[in-house]
Coordinates of C-alpha atoms in Angstrom, one line a residue:
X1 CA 12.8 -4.5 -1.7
X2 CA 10.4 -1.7 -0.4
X3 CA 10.4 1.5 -1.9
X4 CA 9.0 5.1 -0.9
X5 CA 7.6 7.5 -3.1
X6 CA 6.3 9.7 -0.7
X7 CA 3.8 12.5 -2.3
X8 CA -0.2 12.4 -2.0
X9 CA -2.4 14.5 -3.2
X10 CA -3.4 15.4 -0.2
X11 CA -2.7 14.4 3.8
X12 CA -5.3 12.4 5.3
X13 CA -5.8 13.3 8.8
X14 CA -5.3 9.8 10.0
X15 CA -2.1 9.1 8.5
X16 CA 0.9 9.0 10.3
X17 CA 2.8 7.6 7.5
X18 CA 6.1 9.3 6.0
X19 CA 3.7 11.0 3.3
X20 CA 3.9 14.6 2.5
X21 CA 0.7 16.6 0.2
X22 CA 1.9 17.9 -2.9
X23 CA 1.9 21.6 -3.1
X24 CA 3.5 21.7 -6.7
X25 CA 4.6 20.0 -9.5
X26 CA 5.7 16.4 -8.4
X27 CA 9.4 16.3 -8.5
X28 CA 9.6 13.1 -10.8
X29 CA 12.7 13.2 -13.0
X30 CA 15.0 14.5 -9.5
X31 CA 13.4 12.0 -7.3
X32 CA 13.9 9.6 -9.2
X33 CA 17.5 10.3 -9.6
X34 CA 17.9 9.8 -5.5
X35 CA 16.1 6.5 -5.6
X36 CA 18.5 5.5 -8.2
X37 CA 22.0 6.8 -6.6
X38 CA 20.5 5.3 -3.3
X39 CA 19.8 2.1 -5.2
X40 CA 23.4 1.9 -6.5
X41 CA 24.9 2.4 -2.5
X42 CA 23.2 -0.8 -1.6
X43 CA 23.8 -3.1 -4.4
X44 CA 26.1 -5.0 -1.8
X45 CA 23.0 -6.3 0.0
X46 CA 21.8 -8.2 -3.3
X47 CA 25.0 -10.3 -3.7
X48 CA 24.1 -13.8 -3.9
X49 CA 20.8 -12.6 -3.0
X50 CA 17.9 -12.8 -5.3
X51 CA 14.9 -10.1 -4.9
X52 CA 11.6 -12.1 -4.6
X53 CA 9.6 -8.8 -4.4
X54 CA 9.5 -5.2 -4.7
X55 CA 6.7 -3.3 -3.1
X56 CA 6.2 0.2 -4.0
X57 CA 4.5 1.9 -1.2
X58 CA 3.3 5.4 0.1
X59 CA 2.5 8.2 -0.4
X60 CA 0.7 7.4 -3.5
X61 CA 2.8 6.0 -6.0
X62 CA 0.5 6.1 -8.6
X63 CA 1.4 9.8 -9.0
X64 CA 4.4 8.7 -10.8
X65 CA 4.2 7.6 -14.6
X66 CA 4.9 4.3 -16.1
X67 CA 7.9 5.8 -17.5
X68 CA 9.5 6.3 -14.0
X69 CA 8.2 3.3 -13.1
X70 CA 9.4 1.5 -15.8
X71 CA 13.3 3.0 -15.5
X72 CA 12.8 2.3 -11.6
X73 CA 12.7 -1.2 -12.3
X74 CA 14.9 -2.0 -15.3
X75 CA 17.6 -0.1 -12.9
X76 CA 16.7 -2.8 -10.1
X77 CA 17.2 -5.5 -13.0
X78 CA 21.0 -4.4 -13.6
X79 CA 21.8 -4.3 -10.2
X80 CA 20.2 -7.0 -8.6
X81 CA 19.4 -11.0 -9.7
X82 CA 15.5 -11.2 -9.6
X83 CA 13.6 -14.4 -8.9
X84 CA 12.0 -15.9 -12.1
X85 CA 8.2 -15.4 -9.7
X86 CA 9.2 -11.9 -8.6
X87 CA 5.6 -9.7 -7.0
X88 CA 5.9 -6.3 -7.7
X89 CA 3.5 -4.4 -6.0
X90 CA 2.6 -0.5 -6.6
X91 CA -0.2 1.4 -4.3
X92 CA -2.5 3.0 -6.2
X93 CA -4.9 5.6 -5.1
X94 CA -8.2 6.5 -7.2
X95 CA -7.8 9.5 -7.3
X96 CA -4.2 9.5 -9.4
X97 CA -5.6 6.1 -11.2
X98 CA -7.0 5.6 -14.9
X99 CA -7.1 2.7 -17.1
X100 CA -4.0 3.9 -19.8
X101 CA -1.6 4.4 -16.5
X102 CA -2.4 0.8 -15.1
X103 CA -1.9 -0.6 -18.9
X104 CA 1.8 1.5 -19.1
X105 CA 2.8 -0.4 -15.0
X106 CA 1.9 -3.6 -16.3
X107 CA 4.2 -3.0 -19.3
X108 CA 6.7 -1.9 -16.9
X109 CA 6.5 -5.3 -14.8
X110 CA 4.4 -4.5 -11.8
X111 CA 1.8 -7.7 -11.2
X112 CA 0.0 -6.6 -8.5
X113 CA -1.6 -3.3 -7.4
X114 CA -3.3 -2.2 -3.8
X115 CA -5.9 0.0 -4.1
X116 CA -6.6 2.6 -1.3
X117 CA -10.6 2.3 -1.5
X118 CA -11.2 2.8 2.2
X119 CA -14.6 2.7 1.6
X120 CA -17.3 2.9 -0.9
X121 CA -19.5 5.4 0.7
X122 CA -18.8 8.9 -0.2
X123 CA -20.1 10.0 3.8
X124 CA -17.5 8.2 5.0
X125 CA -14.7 9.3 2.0
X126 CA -15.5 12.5 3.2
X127 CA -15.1 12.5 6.9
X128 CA -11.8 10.5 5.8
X129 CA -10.3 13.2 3.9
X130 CA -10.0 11.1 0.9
X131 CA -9.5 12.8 -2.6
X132 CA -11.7 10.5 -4.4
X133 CA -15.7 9.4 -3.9
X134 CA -17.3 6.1 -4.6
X135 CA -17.8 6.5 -7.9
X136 CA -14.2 6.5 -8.7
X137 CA -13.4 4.1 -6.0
X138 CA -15.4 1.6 -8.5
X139 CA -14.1 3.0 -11.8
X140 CA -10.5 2.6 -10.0
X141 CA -11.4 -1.2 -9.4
X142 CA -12.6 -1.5 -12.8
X143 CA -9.9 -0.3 -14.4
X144 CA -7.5 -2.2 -12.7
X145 CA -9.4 -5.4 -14.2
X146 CA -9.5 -4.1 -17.8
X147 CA -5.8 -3.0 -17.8
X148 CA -4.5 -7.0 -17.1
X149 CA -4.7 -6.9 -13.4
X150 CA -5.6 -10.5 -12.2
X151 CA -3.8 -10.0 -8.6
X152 CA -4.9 -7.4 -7.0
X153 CA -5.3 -5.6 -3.4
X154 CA -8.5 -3.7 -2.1
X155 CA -7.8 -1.9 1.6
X156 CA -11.2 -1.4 3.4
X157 CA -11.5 0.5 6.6
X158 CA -13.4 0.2 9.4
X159 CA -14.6 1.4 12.8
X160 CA -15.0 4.7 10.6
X161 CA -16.6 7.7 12.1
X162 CA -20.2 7.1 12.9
X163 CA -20.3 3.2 11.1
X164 CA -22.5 0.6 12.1
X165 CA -22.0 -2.8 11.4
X166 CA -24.7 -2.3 8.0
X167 CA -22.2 0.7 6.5
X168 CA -19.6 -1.9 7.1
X169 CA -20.7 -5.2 5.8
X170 CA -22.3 -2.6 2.7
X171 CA -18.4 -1.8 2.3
X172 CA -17.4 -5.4 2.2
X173 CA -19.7 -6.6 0.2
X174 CA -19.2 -4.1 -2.3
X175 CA -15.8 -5.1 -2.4
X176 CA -16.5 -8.8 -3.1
X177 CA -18.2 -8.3 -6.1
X178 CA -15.3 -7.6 -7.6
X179 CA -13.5 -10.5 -6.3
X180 CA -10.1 -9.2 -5.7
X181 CA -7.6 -12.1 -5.1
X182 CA -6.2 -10.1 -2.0
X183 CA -8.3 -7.9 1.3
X184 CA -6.4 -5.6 4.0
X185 CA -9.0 -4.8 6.3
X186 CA -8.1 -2.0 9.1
X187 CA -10.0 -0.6 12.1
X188 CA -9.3 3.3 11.5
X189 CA -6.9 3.8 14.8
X190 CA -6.1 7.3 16.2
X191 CA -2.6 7.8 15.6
X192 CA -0.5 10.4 17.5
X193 CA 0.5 13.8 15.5
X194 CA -2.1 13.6 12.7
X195 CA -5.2 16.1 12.2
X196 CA -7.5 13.4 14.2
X197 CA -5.0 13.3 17.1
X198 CA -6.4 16.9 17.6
X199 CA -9.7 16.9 16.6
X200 CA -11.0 13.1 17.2
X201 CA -14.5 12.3 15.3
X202 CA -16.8 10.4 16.8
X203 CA -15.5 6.3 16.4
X204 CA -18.1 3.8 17.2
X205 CA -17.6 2.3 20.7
X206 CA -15.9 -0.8 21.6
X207 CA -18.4 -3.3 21.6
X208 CA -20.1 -2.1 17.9
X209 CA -16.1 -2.2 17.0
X210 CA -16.1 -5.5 17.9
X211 CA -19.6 -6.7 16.1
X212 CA -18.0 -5.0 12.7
X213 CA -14.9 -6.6 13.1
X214 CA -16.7 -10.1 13.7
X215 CA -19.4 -9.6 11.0
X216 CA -16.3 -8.4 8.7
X217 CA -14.5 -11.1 9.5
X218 CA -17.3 -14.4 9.2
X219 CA -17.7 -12.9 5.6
X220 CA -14.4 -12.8 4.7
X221 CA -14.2 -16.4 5.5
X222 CA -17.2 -17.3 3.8
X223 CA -16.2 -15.9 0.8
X224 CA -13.3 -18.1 0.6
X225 CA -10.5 -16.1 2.0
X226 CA -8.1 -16.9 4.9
X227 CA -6.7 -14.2 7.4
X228 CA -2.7 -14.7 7.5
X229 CA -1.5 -11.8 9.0
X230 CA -3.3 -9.4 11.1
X231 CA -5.2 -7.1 8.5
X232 CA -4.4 -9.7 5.5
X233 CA -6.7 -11.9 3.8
X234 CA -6.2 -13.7 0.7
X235 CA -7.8 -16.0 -2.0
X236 CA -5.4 -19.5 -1.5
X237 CA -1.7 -18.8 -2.9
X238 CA -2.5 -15.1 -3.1
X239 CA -0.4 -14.3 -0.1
X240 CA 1.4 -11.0 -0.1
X241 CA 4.8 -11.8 -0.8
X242 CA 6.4 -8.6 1.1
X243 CA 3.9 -9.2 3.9
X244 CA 5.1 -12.9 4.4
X245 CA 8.5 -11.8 4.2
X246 CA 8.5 -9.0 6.8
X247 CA 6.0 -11.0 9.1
X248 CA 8.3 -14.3 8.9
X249 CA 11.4 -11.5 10.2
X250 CA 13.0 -12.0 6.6
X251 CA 15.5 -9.0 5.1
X252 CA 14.6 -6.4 3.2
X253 CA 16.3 -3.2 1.4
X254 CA 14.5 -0.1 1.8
X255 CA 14.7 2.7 -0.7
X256 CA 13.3 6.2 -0.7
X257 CA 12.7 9.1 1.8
X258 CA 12.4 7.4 5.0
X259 CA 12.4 3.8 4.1
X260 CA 13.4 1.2 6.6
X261 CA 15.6 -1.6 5.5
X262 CA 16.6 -5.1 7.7
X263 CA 19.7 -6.7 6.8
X264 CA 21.4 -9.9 8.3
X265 CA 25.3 -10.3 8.3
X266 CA 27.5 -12.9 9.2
X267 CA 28.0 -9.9 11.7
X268 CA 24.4 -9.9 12.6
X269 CA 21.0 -8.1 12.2
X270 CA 21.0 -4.4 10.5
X271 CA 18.3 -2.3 10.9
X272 CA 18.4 1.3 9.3
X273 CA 16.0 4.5 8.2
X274 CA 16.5 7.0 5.2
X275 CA 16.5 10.1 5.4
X276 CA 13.1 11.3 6.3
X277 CA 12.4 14.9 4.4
X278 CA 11.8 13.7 0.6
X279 CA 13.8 17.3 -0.5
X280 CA 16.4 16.4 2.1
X281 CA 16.7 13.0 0.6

């Protein structure tokens, strides 16, 4: 089960993602209505079919309180059977992140969080367009651990603008010392109609993509994680259970404003979109 909360604080200008910067008060209580009416329509997909995870995805769902969180997924309970192992992932950003909100999602059932780092060098946050700066990015990580957190998600970046394969393997490195059970490691990728689509900044070339990618990826491995899906790497039994499921083709229900569902029939394979526009939805 994937669901899209899709507000940030503010649009990066790589993303290409159905996200949407808040401008005012986040719409909470009426958004969460929708999810809940849309999550009523498709309780037929869940007969005899249990849920073995529920990501909640971006936009930056942190922005949402443990109370929404937690009537999200007692709702999910009534309607669908989930397995006794269920993941239940929620993105969190550092910038909407603090120790007592991370406490109130673990109370409401999420075991996992992925935290949009990026990077740990506030150069680099800043030619991003990220909200937060390093120091947060490591009080984010930090909290995470206090709150409960034993499985948890750092993204790192890479092939950022102006990075050699030092700022990189800084980045990583960083990141190990905290000994997250789960990596996604990008290259940043210019995407069509986002802010760096019109104004590019200056990407390392090819070949010192290549050396940061290789360097990234020997360390991974010698730090004991294995690459299982493109950008995935993960401590042994760590996997990301939605990742695994869509990258073994499996079904999935998509909820929220422009969230893509996959559904097999005895008829045959389903594929549909919500409606984009999160006031529309």
């Amino acid at each position: 089960l994937y669901v899209h909360l899709p507000w940030c604080e503010s649009k990066c200008p790589y993303c290409d993602f159905n996200s949407h910067p808040l401008r005012q008060k986040l719409p909470e209580d009426d958004y969460l209505d929708a999810l809940l009416v849309d999550l009523r329509q498709e309780k037929d997909a869940f007969k005899n079919r249990p849920v073995h995870s529920i990501f909640i995805g971006g936009g930056t769902p942190s922005l949402f309180s443990p109370a929404a969180v937690d009537c999200l997924l007692n709702e999910i309970r009534q309607i669908a059977e989930c397995a006794q192992q269920i993941e239940i992932t929620l993105e969190a950003n550092p910038g909407a992140a603090d120790i007592d909100r991370f406490v109130g999602y673990l109370e409401a059932g999420v075991n996992r969080l992925s935290l949009g780092i990026q990077s740990f060098s506030d150069n680099k946050l800043r030619a991003l367009g990220r909200v937060h700066d390093a120091s947060q990015a490591r009080r984010a990580i930090s909290s995470t651990q206090d709150a409960g957190f034993t499985n948890f998600n750092i993204d790192l970046m890479f092939g950022l603008p102006n990075q050699d394969e030092k700022g990189a393997l800084d980045d990583l490195t960083i990141a190990l010392s905290y000994a997250p059970s789960h990596l996604s490691l990008y290259q940043l990728t210019i995407e069509p109609n986002t802010s760096f689509a019109i104004n590019p900044p200056a990407l390392p070339d090819e070949e010192t993509d290549w050396r940061i990618r290789n360097i990234l990826y020997d360390n991974v491995k010698t730090a004991g994680y294995h690459r299982y899906e493109v950008s995935a790497f993960s401590k042994t039994g760590a996997q990301c259970s939605h990742n695994l499921s869509v990258w073994r083709f499996g079904d999935y229900v998509g909820l929220g404003a422009g969230a893509h569902g996959k559904i097999t029939t005895p008829q045959g394979i389903m594929r549909y979109a919500k409606e984009k526009h999160p006031n529309r939805y």
